[in-house]
mmCIF file of C-alpha atoms in Angstrom:
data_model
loop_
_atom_site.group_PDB
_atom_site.id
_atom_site.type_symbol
_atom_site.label_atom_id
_atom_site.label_comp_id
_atom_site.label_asym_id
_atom_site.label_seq_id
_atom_site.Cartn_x
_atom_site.Cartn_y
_atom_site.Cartn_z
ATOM 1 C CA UNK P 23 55.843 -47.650 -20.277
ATOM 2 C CA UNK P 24 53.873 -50.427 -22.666
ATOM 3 C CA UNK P 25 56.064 -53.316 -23.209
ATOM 4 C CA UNK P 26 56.020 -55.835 -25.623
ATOM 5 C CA UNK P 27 57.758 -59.056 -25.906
ATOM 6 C CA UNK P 28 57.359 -60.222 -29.921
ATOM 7 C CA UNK P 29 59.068 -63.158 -31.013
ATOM 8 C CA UNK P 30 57.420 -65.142 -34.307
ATOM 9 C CA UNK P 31 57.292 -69.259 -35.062
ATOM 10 C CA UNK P 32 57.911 -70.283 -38.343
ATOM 11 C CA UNK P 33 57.011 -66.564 -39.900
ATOM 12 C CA UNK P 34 58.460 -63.201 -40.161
ATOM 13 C CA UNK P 35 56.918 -60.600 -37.939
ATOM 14 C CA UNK P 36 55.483 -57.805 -39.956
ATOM 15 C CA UNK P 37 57.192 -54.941 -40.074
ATOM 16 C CA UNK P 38 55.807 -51.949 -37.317
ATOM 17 C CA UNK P 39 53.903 -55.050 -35.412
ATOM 18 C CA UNK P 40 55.551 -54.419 -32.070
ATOM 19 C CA UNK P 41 54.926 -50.619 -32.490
ATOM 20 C CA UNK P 42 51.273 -51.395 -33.284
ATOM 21 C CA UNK P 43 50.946 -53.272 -30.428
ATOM 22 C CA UNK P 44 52.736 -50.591 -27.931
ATOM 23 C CA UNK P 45 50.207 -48.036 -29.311
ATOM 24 C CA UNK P 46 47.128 -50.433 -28.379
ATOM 25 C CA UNK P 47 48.522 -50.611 -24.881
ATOM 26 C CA UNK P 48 48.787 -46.879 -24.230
ATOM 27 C CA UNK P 49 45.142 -46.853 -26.490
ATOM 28 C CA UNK P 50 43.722 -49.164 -23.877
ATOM 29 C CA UNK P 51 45.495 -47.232 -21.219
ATOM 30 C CA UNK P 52 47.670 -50.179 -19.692
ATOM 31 C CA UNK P 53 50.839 -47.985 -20.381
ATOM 32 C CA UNK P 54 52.375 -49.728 -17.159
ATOM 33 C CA UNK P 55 51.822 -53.231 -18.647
ATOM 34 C CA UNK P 56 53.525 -56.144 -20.246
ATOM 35 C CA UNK P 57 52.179 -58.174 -23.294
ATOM 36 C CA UNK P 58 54.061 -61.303 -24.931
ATOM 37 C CA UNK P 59 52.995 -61.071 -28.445
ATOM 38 C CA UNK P 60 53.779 -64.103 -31.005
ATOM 39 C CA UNK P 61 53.011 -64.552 -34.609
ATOM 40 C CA UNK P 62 53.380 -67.759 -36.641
ATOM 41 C CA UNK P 63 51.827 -69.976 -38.956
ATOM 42 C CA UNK P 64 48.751 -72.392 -38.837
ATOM 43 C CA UNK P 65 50.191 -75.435 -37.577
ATOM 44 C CA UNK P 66 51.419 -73.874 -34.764
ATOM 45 C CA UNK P 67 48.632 -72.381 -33.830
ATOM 46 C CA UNK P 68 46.341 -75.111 -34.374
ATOM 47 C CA UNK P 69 48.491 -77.548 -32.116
ATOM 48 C CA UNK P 70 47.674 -74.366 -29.306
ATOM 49 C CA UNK P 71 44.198 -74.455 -30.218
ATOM 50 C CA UNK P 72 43.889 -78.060 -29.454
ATOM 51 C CA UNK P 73 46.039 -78.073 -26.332
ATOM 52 C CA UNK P 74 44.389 -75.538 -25.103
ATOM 53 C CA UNK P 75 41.315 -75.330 -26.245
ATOM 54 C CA UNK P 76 40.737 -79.012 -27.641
ATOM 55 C CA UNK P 77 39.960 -77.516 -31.595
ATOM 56 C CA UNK P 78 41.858 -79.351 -33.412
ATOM 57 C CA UNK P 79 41.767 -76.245 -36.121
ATOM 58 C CA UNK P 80 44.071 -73.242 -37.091
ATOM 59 C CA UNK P 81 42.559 -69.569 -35.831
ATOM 60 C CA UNK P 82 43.535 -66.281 -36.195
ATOM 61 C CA UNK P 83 44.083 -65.289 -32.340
ATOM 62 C CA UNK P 84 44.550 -66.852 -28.967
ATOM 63 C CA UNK P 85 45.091 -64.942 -25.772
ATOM 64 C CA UNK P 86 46.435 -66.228 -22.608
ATOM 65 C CA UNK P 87 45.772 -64.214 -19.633
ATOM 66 C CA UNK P 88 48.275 -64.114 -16.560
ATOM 67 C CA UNK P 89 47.232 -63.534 -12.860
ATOM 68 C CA UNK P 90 48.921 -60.491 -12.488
ATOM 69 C CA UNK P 91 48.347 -56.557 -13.264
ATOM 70 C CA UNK P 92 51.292 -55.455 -15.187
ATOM 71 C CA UNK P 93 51.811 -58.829 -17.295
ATOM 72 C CA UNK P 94 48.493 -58.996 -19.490
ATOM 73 C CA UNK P 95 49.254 -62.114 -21.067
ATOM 74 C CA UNK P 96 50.487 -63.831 -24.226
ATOM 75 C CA UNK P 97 49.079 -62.995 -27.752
ATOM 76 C CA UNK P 98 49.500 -65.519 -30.463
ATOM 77 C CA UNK P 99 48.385 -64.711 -34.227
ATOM 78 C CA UNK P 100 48.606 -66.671 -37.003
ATOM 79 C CA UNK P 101 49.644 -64.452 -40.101
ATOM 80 C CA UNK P 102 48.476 -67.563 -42.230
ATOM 81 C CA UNK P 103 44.985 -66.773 -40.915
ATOM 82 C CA UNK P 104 45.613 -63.157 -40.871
ATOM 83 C CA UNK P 105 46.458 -62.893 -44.452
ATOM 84 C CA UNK P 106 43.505 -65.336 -46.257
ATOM 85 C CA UNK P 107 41.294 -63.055 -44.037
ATOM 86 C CA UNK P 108 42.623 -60.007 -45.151
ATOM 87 C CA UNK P 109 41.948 -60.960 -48.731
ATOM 88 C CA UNK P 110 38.475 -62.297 -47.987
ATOM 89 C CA UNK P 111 37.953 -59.145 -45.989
ATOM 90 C CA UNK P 112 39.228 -56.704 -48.912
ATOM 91 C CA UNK P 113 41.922 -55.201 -46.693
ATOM 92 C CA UNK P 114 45.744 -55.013 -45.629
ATOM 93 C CA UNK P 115 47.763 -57.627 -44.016
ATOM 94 C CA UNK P 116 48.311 -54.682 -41.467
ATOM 95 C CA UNK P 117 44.700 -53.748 -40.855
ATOM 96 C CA UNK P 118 43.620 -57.495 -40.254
ATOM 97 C CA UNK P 119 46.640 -57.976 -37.505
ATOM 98 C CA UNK P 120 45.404 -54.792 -36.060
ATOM 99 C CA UNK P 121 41.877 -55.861 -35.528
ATOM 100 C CA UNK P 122 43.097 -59.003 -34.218
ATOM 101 C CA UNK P 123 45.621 -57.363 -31.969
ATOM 102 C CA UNK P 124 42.407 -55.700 -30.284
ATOM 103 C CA UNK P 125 40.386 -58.351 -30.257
ATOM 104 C CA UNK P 126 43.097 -60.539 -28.307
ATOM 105 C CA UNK P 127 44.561 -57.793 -25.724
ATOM 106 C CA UNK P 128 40.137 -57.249 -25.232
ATOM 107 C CA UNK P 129 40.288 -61.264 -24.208
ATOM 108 C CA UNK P 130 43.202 -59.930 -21.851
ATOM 109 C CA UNK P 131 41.508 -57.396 -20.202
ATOM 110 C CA UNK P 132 38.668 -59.955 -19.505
ATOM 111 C CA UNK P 133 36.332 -59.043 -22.012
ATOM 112 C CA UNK P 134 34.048 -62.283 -23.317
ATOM 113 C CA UNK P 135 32.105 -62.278 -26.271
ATOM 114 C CA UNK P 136 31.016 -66.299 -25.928
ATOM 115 C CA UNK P 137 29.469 -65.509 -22.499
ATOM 116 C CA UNK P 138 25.987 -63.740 -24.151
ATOM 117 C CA UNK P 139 24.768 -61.189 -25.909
ATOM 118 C CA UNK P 140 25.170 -58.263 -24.053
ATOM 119 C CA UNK P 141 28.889 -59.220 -22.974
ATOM 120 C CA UNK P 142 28.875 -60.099 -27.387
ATOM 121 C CA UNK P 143 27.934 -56.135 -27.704
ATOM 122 C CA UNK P 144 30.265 -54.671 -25.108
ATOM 123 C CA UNK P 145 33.123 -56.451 -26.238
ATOM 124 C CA UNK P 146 32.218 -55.389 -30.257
ATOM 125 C CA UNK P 147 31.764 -51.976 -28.437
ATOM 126 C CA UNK P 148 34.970 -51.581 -27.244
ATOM 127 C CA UNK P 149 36.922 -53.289 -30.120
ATOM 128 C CA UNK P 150 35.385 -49.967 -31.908
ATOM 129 C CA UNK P 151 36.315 -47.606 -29.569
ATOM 130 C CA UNK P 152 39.786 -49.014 -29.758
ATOM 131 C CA UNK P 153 40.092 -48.966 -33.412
ATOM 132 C CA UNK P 154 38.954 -45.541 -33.601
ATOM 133 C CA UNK P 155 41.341 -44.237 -31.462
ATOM 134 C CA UNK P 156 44.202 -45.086 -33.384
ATOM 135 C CA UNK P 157 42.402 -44.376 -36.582
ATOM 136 C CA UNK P 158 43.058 -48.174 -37.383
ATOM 137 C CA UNK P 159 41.187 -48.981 -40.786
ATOM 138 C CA UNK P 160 38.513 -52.444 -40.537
ATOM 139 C CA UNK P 161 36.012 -53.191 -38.109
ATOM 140 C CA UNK P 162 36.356 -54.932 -35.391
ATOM 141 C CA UNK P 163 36.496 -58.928 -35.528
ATOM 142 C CA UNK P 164 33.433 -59.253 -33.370
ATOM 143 C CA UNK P 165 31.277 -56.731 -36.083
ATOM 144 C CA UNK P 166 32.921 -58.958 -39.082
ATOM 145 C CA UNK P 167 33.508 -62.365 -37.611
ATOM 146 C CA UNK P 168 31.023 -63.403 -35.223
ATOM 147 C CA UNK P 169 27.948 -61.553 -35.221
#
């Protein structure tokens, strides 16, 4: 059974997140696994970023692997993020954490779009294939955001 852990930092968790995110797991057929999801605002993802990352800048998704098969990893989105891309994407609130709830479980599952371009089109690949089967609305962050 997919299992997620939400909690939320200085935000309310949307409502139907956790179920969202239980549906992605049996989607990307991990039904057996474990995925710590958090949402908050931009400061605290920004002081993430630059521990972790040394960008001393707000983003809309981080992902945290573990070393182990059944626990994935943390997610951590930043509704702040979420929702001025939303707008600036013409689209829900709901759709935007949706394609970022892909795009960060992808990073999980050791997908890498910063490693070239053919890892780039795999990875925008499978953020489709993932969105389409759950009939999620918006493309995927890769075909939006990076390319």
């Amino acid at each position: 059974m997919a299992t997620v852990l939400l909690s939320s930092e200085g935000v309310d968790a949307p409502d139907g997140l956790k179920e969202d995110a239980e549906a992605l797991l049996v989607a990307a057929r991990c039904e057996d696994c474990e995925l710590s999801l958090v949402v908050c605002n931009d400061a605290w993802i920004r002081a993430l970023n630059k521990q972790w990352r040394d960008k001393d800048t707000a983003t809309d998704v981080l992902s945290f692997p573990q070393q182990t098969e059944v626990v994935l990893g943390d997610l951590v989105i930043s509704l702040d993020t979420s929702r001025r891309q939303a707008d600036e994407r013409g689209h829900s609130l709901q759709d935007e954490v949706r394609v970022l709830l892909v795009h960060g479980l992808l990073h999980l599952l050791g997908y890498d779009h910063e490693t070239g371009d053919e890892d780039l089109q795999e990875m925008a690949a499978a953020e489709r294939t993932l969105l389409d089967r759950l009939s999620w609305r918006g493309e995927g962050l890769i075909t939006t955001a990076i390319t």
